[in-house]
Structures are given as C-alpha cells and as structure tokens.
Coordinates of C-alpha atoms in Angstrom, one line a residue:
X174 CA 43.7 46.5 102.0
X175 CA 45.3 45.3 105.3
X176 CA 43.5 46.3 108.4
X177 CA 45.1 49.0 110.6
X178 CA 46.3 47.6 113.9
X179 CA 48.1 49.0 116.9
X180 CA 51.7 49.6 116.1
X181 CA 53.0 48.6 119.5
X182 CA 52.2 45.0 119.0
X183 CA 53.6 44.4 115.6
X184 CA 56.6 42.1 115.6
X185 CA 59.6 41.8 113.3
X186 CA 59.2 40.1 110.0
X187 CA 62.6 38.4 110.3
X188 CA 62.4 34.6 110.2
X189 CA 65.4 32.5 111.4
X190 CA 64.9 30.0 108.6
X191 CA 65.6 32.7 106.0
X192 CA 69.2 32.8 107.3
X193 CA 70.1 29.2 107.9
X194 CA 67.3 27.1 106.5
X195 CA 68.9 26.1 103.2
X196 CA 72.3 25.2 104.5
X197 CA 71.3 23.5 107.8
X198 CA 68.5 21.5 106.1
X199 CA 71.2 19.9 103.9
X200 CA 72.3 17.9 106.9
X201 CA 68.9 16.1 106.9
X202 CA 68.8 14.2 103.7
X203 CA 68.7 10.7 102.3
X204 CA 71.9 8.7 102.1
X205 CA 73.5 8.8 98.7
X206 CA 72.8 5.1 98.0
X207 CA 69.0 5.4 98.7
X208 CA 66.7 6.4 95.8
X209 CA 64.3 9.2 96.5
X210 CA 60.5 8.9 96.4
X211 CA 57.4 10.9 97.1
X212 CA 57.0 9.2 100.5
X213 CA 60.6 9.6 101.5
X214 CA 60.7 13.2 100.4
X215 CA 57.7 14.0 102.6
X216 CA 59.4 12.2 105.5
X217 CA 62.5 14.3 105.0
X218 CA 60.5 17.5 105.0
X219 CA 58.7 16.4 108.2
X220 CA 62.0 15.5 109.8
X221 CA 63.4 19.0 109.0
X222 CA 60.2 20.5 110.5
X223 CA 60.8 18.6 113.7
X224 CA 64.5 19.6 113.8
X225 CA 63.5 23.3 113.6
X226 CA 61.3 22.7 116.7
X227 CA 64.3 21.5 118.7
X228 CA 64.9 25.1 119.9
X229 CA 62.6 28.0 120.6
X230 CA 62.0 30.7 117.9
X231 CA 63.9 33.3 119.8
X232 CA 66.9 31.0 120.3
X233 CA 66.9 30.2 116.5
X234 CA 66.8 33.9 115.7
X235 CA 69.7 34.5 118.1
X236 CA 71.7 31.6 116.6
X237 CA 71.0 32.9 113.1
X238 CA 72.3 36.4 114.0
X239 CA 75.4 34.8 115.5
X240 CA 76.1 32.9 112.3
X241 CA 75.6 35.9 110.1
X242 CA 77.9 38.0 112.3
X243 CA 80.6 35.4 112.2
X244 CA 80.3 35.1 108.4
X245 CA 80.8 38.8 108.0
X246 CA 83.8 38.7 110.4
X247 CA 85.4 35.9 108.4
X248 CA 84.9 37.7 105.1
X249 CA 86.6 40.8 106.6
X250 CA 89.6 38.6 107.6
X251 CA 89.8 36.9 104.2
X252 CA 88.8 33.4 105.4
X253 CA 85.9 31.1 105.2
X254 CA 83.7 29.9 108.1
X255 CA 83.6 26.3 106.8
X256 CA 85.0 24.0 107.9
X257 CA 85.3 25.1 111.5
X258 CA 88.8 26.4 112.4
X259 CA 89.5 26.4 116.2
X260 CA 92.3 28.9 115.6
X261 CA 90.1 31.4 113.8
X262 CA 87.3 30.9 116.3
X263 CA 89.7 31.7 119.1
X264 CA 90.7 34.9 117.3
X265 CA 87.0 35.7 116.8
X266 CA 86.3 35.4 120.5
X267 CA 89.3 37.6 121.2
X268 CA 88.0 40.2 118.9
X269 CA 84.6 40.2 120.6
X270 CA 86.3 40.6 124.1
X271 CA 88.8 43.2 122.9
X272 CA 88.0 44.7 119.5
X273 CA 91.0 45.8 117.5
X274 CA 89.6 46.8 114.1
X275 CA 86.4 47.5 112.1
X276 CA 83.5 45.4 113.3
X277 CA 80.7 43.9 111.1
X278 CA 78.4 46.0 113.3
X279 CA 79.5 49.5 114.2
X280 CA 77.5 49.1 117.5
X281 CA 79.9 46.3 118.5
X282 CA 83.1 48.3 118.6
X283 CA 82.7 48.0 122.3
X284 CA 83.7 44.8 124.1
X285 CA 80.9 42.3 124.6
X286 CA 80.1 40.7 127.9
X287 CA 81.3 37.3 128.8
X288 CA 77.7 35.9 128.8
X289 CA 77.2 37.3 125.3
X290 CA 80.5 35.8 124.0
X291 CA 79.5 32.4 125.5
X292 CA 76.1 32.7 123.7
X293 CA 77.9 33.5 120.4
X294 CA 80.1 30.4 120.8
X295 CA 77.0 28.3 121.5
X296 CA 75.4 29.7 118.4
X297 CA 78.4 28.8 116.3
X298 CA 78.3 25.3 117.7
X299 CA 74.7 24.9 116.9
X300 CA 75.1 26.2 113.4
X301 CA 78.1 23.9 112.7
X302 CA 76.2 20.9 113.9
X303 CA 73.3 21.8 111.5
X304 CA 75.8 21.7 108.7
X305 CA 77.2 18.4 109.6
X306 CA 80.3 19.6 111.4
X307 CA 81.5 19.4 115.0
X308 CA 82.9 22.3 116.9
X309 CA 85.4 21.1 119.5
X310 CA 85.0 23.7 122.3
X311 CA 87.7 21.8 124.3
X312 CA 90.3 22.6 121.7
X313 CA 93.0 24.7 123.3
X314 CA 92.7 27.5 120.8
X315 CA 89.1 28.0 122.0
X316 CA 89.1 26.7 125.6
X317 CA 92.2 28.6 126.7
X318 CA 91.1 31.9 125.1
X319 CA 87.6 31.6 126.6
X320 CA 89.0 30.8 130.1
X321 CA 91.2 33.9 129.9
X322 CA 88.3 36.1 128.8
X323 CA 86.3 34.8 131.8
X324 CA 89.1 35.4 134.2
X325 CA 89.8 38.9 133.0
X326 CA 86.4 40.3 132.1
X327 CA 83.8 38.3 134.0
X328 CA 81.4 40.4 136.1
X329 CA 78.5 39.5 138.4
X330 CA 75.4 39.0 136.4
X331 CA 73.2 42.0 135.9
X332 CA 69.7 41.2 137.1
X333 CA 66.5 43.0 136.2
X334 CA 64.7 44.8 139.1
X335 CA 61.9 42.8 140.7
X336 CA 58.4 44.4 140.7
X337 CA 56.9 44.6 144.1
X338 CA 53.2 44.0 144.9
X339 CA 52.8 47.8 145.4
X340 CA 54.5 48.4 142.1
X341 CA 52.2 46.1 140.1
X342 CA 49.1 47.7 141.7
X343 CA 50.4 51.2 140.8
X344 CA 51.2 50.0 137.2
X345 CA 47.8 48.5 136.5
X346 CA 46.1 51.6 137.9
X347 CA 47.6 53.7 135.1
X348 CA 45.8 51.6 132.4
X349 CA 42.4 52.8 131.0
X350 CA 39.3 50.6 131.1
X351 CA 38.9 50.5 127.3
X352 CA 39.5 47.2 125.5
X353 CA 43.2 47.6 125.1
X354 CA 43.5 48.6 128.8
X355 CA 41.6 45.5 129.9
X356 CA 43.9 43.3 127.9
X357 CA 47.1 44.9 129.2
X358 CA 45.8 44.8 132.8
X359 CA 45.2 41.0 132.4
X360 CA 48.7 40.6 130.9
X361 CA 50.4 42.3 133.8
X362 CA 48.3 40.5 136.5
X363 CA 48.4 37.0 135.0
X364 CA 52.1 37.4 134.2
X365 CA 52.9 38.5 137.8
X366 CA 50.7 36.0 139.6
X367 CA 51.8 33.1 137.3
X368 CA 55.5 34.1 137.4
X369 CA 55.4 33.7 133.6
X370 CA 58.0 34.5 131.0
X371 CA 56.8 37.0 128.4
X372 CA 56.9 34.3 125.7
X373 CA 54.7 32.1 127.9
X374 CA 52.1 34.9 128.4
X375 CA 51.6 35.5 124.7
X376 CA 51.7 31.9 123.6
X377 CA 48.6 30.9 125.6
X378 CA 45.5 29.7 124.0
X379 CA 42.0 29.6 125.5
X380 CA 41.6 25.8 124.8
X381 CA 43.9 22.9 124.2
X382 CA 45.2 22.6 120.7
X383 CA 43.3 25.7 119.5
X384 CA 46.2 26.8 117.3
X385 CA 49.4 25.1 115.9
X386 CA 51.7 27.7 117.5
X387 CA 50.2 27.4 120.9
X388 CA 52.6 27.3 123.9
X389 CA 49.9 26.1 126.3
X390 CA 46.3 26.8 127.3
X391 CA 44.1 28.1 130.1
X392 CA 41.3 26.4 132.0
X393 CA 39.2 28.9 134.1
X394 CA 37.6 27.2 137.1
X395 CA 35.8 28.4 140.2
X396 CA 39.0 28.5 142.4
X397 CA 41.1 30.2 139.7
X398 CA 42.8 29.6 136.4
X399 CA 44.9 26.5 135.6
X400 CA 47.6 27.1 133.0
X401 CA 49.2 24.2 131.2
X402 CA 52.5 25.4 129.7
X403 CA 55.0 23.9 127.2
X404 CA 57.9 25.9 128.5
X405 CA 61.8 25.8 128.4
X406 CA 61.9 23.0 130.9
X407 CA 59.0 21.0 129.5
X408 CA 55.3 20.8 130.3
X409 CA 54.2 22.2 133.6
X410 CA 51.0 23.3 135.3
X411 CA 50.6 26.7 136.9
X412 CA 47.8 27.5 139.3
X413 CA 46.6 31.1 139.6
X414 CA 44.1 31.5 142.4
X415 CA 41.5 34.2 142.6
X416 CA 42.6 37.4 144.5
X417 CA 41.0 39.0 147.5
X418 CA 39.6 41.9 145.4
X419 CA 38.2 42.1 141.9
X420 CA 40.3 45.2 141.3
X421 CA 43.5 43.2 141.8
X422 CA 42.4 39.6 140.9
X423 CA 44.3 38.3 137.8
X424 CA 41.6 35.8 137.0
X425 CA 38.9 38.4 137.1
X426 CA 41.0 40.7 134.9
X427 CA 41.4 37.8 132.4
X428 CA 37.7 37.0 132.4
X429 CA 36.9 40.7 131.7
X430 CA 39.3 40.8 128.8
X431 CA 37.9 37.6 127.3
X432 CA 34.3 38.7 127.7
X433 CA 34.6 42.1 126.2
X434 CA 37.0 41.0 123.5
X435 CA 34.6 38.2 122.6
X436 CA 37.3 35.6 122.6
X437 CA 36.2 32.0 122.9
X438 CA 38.8 30.2 120.8
X439 CA 42.4 30.6 119.9
X440 CA 45.1 33.0 121.3
X441 CA 44.2 34.6 124.6
X442 CA 46.1 37.8 124.1
X443 CA 45.6 39.3 120.7
X444 CA 46.2 42.6 118.9
X445 CA 43.4 45.1 118.7
X446 CA 42.2 47.4 115.9
X447 CA 43.9 50.8 115.8
X448 CA 40.9 52.5 117.4
X449 CA 41.1 49.9 120.3
X450 CA 37.5 48.9 120.0
X451 CA 37.9 45.4 118.5
X452 CA 40.1 42.4 119.2
X453 CA 41.7 40.8 116.2
X454 CA 42.8 37.3 115.6
X455 CA 46.5 37.9 115.5
X456 CA 48.5 36.8 118.5
X457 CA 50.5 39.5 120.3
X458 CA 54.3 39.5 119.9
X459 CA 56.2 38.9 123.2
X460 CA 58.0 42.3 122.8
X461 CA 54.6 43.9 123.6
X462 CA 54.9 42.6 127.2
X463 CA 58.4 44.2 127.7
X464 CA 57.2 47.5 126.2
X465 CA 54.1 47.4 128.4
X466 CA 56.1 46.9 131.5
X467 CA 58.5 49.7 130.8
X468 CA 55.7 52.1 129.9
X469 CA 53.7 51.4 133.0
X470 CA 56.8 51.6 135.2
X471 CA 57.3 55.2 134.0
X472 CA 53.7 56.2 134.3
X473 CA 53.4 54.7 137.8
X474 CA 56.6 56.4 139.0
X475 CA 58.3 53.2 140.0
X476 CA 61.9 53.9 141.1
X477 CA 61.3 57.6 140.5
X478 CA 64.5 58.3 142.3
X479 CA 66.4 57.3 139.2
X480 CA 66.7 59.0 135.8
X481 CA 64.2 57.7 133.1
X482 CA 66.8 56.0 131.0
X483 CA 68.1 54.0 134.0
X484 CA 64.6 53.0 135.0
X485 CA 64.0 51.7 131.6
X486 CA 67.1 49.5 131.7
X487 CA 66.2 48.1 135.1
X488 CA 62.8 46.6 134.2
X489 CA 61.9 44.0 131.6
X490 CA 59.6 41.0 131.1
X491 CA 61.6 39.1 133.7
X492 CA 60.7 41.7 136.3
X493 CA 57.2 40.1 136.7
X494 CA 58.8 36.7 137.3
X495 CA 61.3 38.0 139.7
X496 CA 58.7 40.1 141.5
X497 CA 56.6 37.1 142.4
X498 CA 59.6 35.1 143.5
X499 CA 60.8 37.9 145.7
X500 CA 57.4 38.9 147.2
X501 CA 55.4 35.7 147.8
X502 CA 56.3 34.4 151.3
X503 CA 55.9 30.7 150.7
X504 CA 58.0 27.6 151.1
X505 CA 60.8 27.6 148.5
X506 CA 59.8 24.3 147.0
X507 CA 56.4 25.7 146.1
X508 CA 57.9 28.6 144.3
X509 CA 60.4 26.3 142.5
X510 CA 57.5 24.2 141.2
X511 CA 55.5 27.3 140.3
X512 CA 58.3 28.8 138.2
X513 CA 59.2 25.5 136.7
X514 CA 62.9 25.6 137.8
X515 CA 64.9 22.4 137.8
X516 CA 66.9 23.4 140.9
X517 CA 66.3 25.5 144.1
X518 CA 69.4 27.4 143.3
X519 CA 67.8 28.8 140.1
X520 CA 64.8 29.9 142.1
X521 CA 67.0 31.7 144.6
X522 CA 68.5 33.7 141.8
X523 CA 65.1 35.2 141.2
X524 CA 64.5 36.1 144.8
X525 CA 66.0 39.5 144.8
X526 CA 67.5 40.4 148.2
X527 CA 64.6 38.5 149.9
X528 CA 66.8 36.6 152.4
X529 CA 69.7 39.0 152.6
X530 CA 70.9 39.3 156.2
X531 CA 68.0 37.3 157.4
X532 CA 70.4 34.9 159.1
X533 CA 73.3 36.6 161.0
X534 CA 76.1 34.0 161.2
X535 CA 78.4 36.5 162.9
X536 CA 76.1 36.7 165.9
X537 CA 75.4 33.0 165.7
X538 CA 79.1 32.4 166.1
X539 CA 79.1 34.4 169.3
X540 CA 80.7 37.6 167.9

C-alpha cells in the first residue's frame, strides 16, 4: 500500500514523452541502407535519450501541449498538421489572437497574449523539427500575420512582484517549527538569497552526482553554502553567505532542515509523510515552491492593500529572484553573475523599480 504523503507536493503524472515520444523519435533512426544490430539499436536509444535532454522537462511539456492543441485545431478545420502548411499556421495564429469559433479548449475562447502566441509558434517549430520537417517562420503567411499581431496586440510584459527583505522575514515567521516548517523556511531563504528559480531549488542534491535527475548540488562550508547549478544558461556557481542572525540565515535554515530530516544523500528538498514527522525520499515538485510563496504571502499580509485574488496573481516563484535583484545594493555585474544572466539588460529587468528616477536628466540638462 503506498505511503500517505503531503498532498501539496504531489506533481502531475503527465509525461511529455507520452505525447510526442513515438512520432519525434522516428526522426532518430538508422539510414534505410544500414542493417540494424543490437549495438546500433542501443546507440539509437541512447541518442534518443540525449535528444530528449536538449530541452528542460517543463519546456518539453509546454511543447507537447502546443502540439496537441494544434492537432485538435487542425481536426476541427478538416486539415492535417503534417506536413507544415504556412497558410494554415498563419490562420492558426490569427485564431489565437482573435478567436472566431469553437476552441479546442473552452478556456481559450479569449485572445491569447503575444508572448503566448510566440511560444505556441516555437512549440510548433520544435515539434516539426522532431518529425523531420522544417517550419519556415519567415514565410510571409506566418511572418506578416505575426508582425500584425504584435503591432496591434502587444502590451508591456507583466512582471511578478518582487519580495522585499521585510516581506521574506514576515513570510518565514508564519511557518511552524515542525519538520515541514523547517523545510519550507529553508526553501524560502535559500531561494531568496540565491536568487534561484523554483526548478533550481527543488533540483538540488546534497552531493555531486547523488541522483540521475540532479540539477546541481550543495557544498556547505564555514563561510556559507556553495551551490553548483546546471541551469538554463549552463553551469554556474552561486555563493550563499551566512546571515547576521540565525533566525534569518539561509545556511542555518538549510542545516536545520538537513539535520532533523536526517538527509545525508540525494535530493535536498523532499516530501514529508502526511503527519509531517518524517522526510521521504521523493524530491519535491517545483510547483510546491510557487504554492508555498502564495500561501505565505497571504498569511504574512504582504500587499494587504489589494484583494486576495490580485495578491495571488502578483506573486510566484520568480518573486524570490526578483526580490534579491531589487533589494541587494551591490554592483550590477555581481548581481548578473549571481543570477546567471548572459546580459546586464536581463538583470535590469529583474530589478523592479530600483533605479527609477534615481538620475534626473531633466535637472541635469538645466531645466
């Protein structure tokens, strides 16, 4: 009988390979003139495995949903998604921007944002390439329609609210000091001080190569914790120094969780038994981080001037990352390195309102 575990940390059972595995894998096969063998078959299987690692699990899931949605749309219109038709794809993008009829998903009768439409198009391109086709995004039926959609419907990007140092302290103070509370406190403080994505937080192992699905590991030293991460932009190291107080120190919070959870190998942040008294072996799903942030935001009264539903929309996993970037008064190059950004411009996008009106060019011009 399966052991009862906390419901909040259970992730979806959907696997992206269930959607596109069979079709896309067909693109990785032996040439027709080469006879198969046990050795070559194993190499093909290994090559397919590497190909599936070319994108993150969340990206693959999104691309799988994009392809499934486009397939349903094509069936409704009496056409086939293969081979790619620039004309039909242009009409598909039009229908996403200005729906005119029944949608494969009733929740999508409303127009989609420009960023979502661009993501859908990228998903189609990836799926076509996995099936041995090339989607020409520069074709006039696609490029002209997309340019028109951007011109008419583009809006400034909606950014999640940054969590301030005062906010994070109020949030962790709402957590109990049982095993689950120790874990969640460590998640919030490590995520904030490290400027980590939620996927980076839950993918950490205690030691190098502890598990096959590891996204990095932690080395706890006297000055602090050194995180080695395999992130979106490649490998990077993140230094998290010890804080000025044990109550707010992310490294101390991490040590407390590891000690009482009796974790000395494998995933750092795991699920707990339903009664919250034992740590289990299973790694937390990254959605737990988002749910934890939203829950603590409400309990701590962060942005209490807004209705509850608006507050929930304002905060997400990225609020930790944006909070550090907006609050830490350090040279921009250090923040860029810490967050793993390729450009300073990307780092500035995370610094919510930090430098707004800091320099007054009107007065500098003598006006």
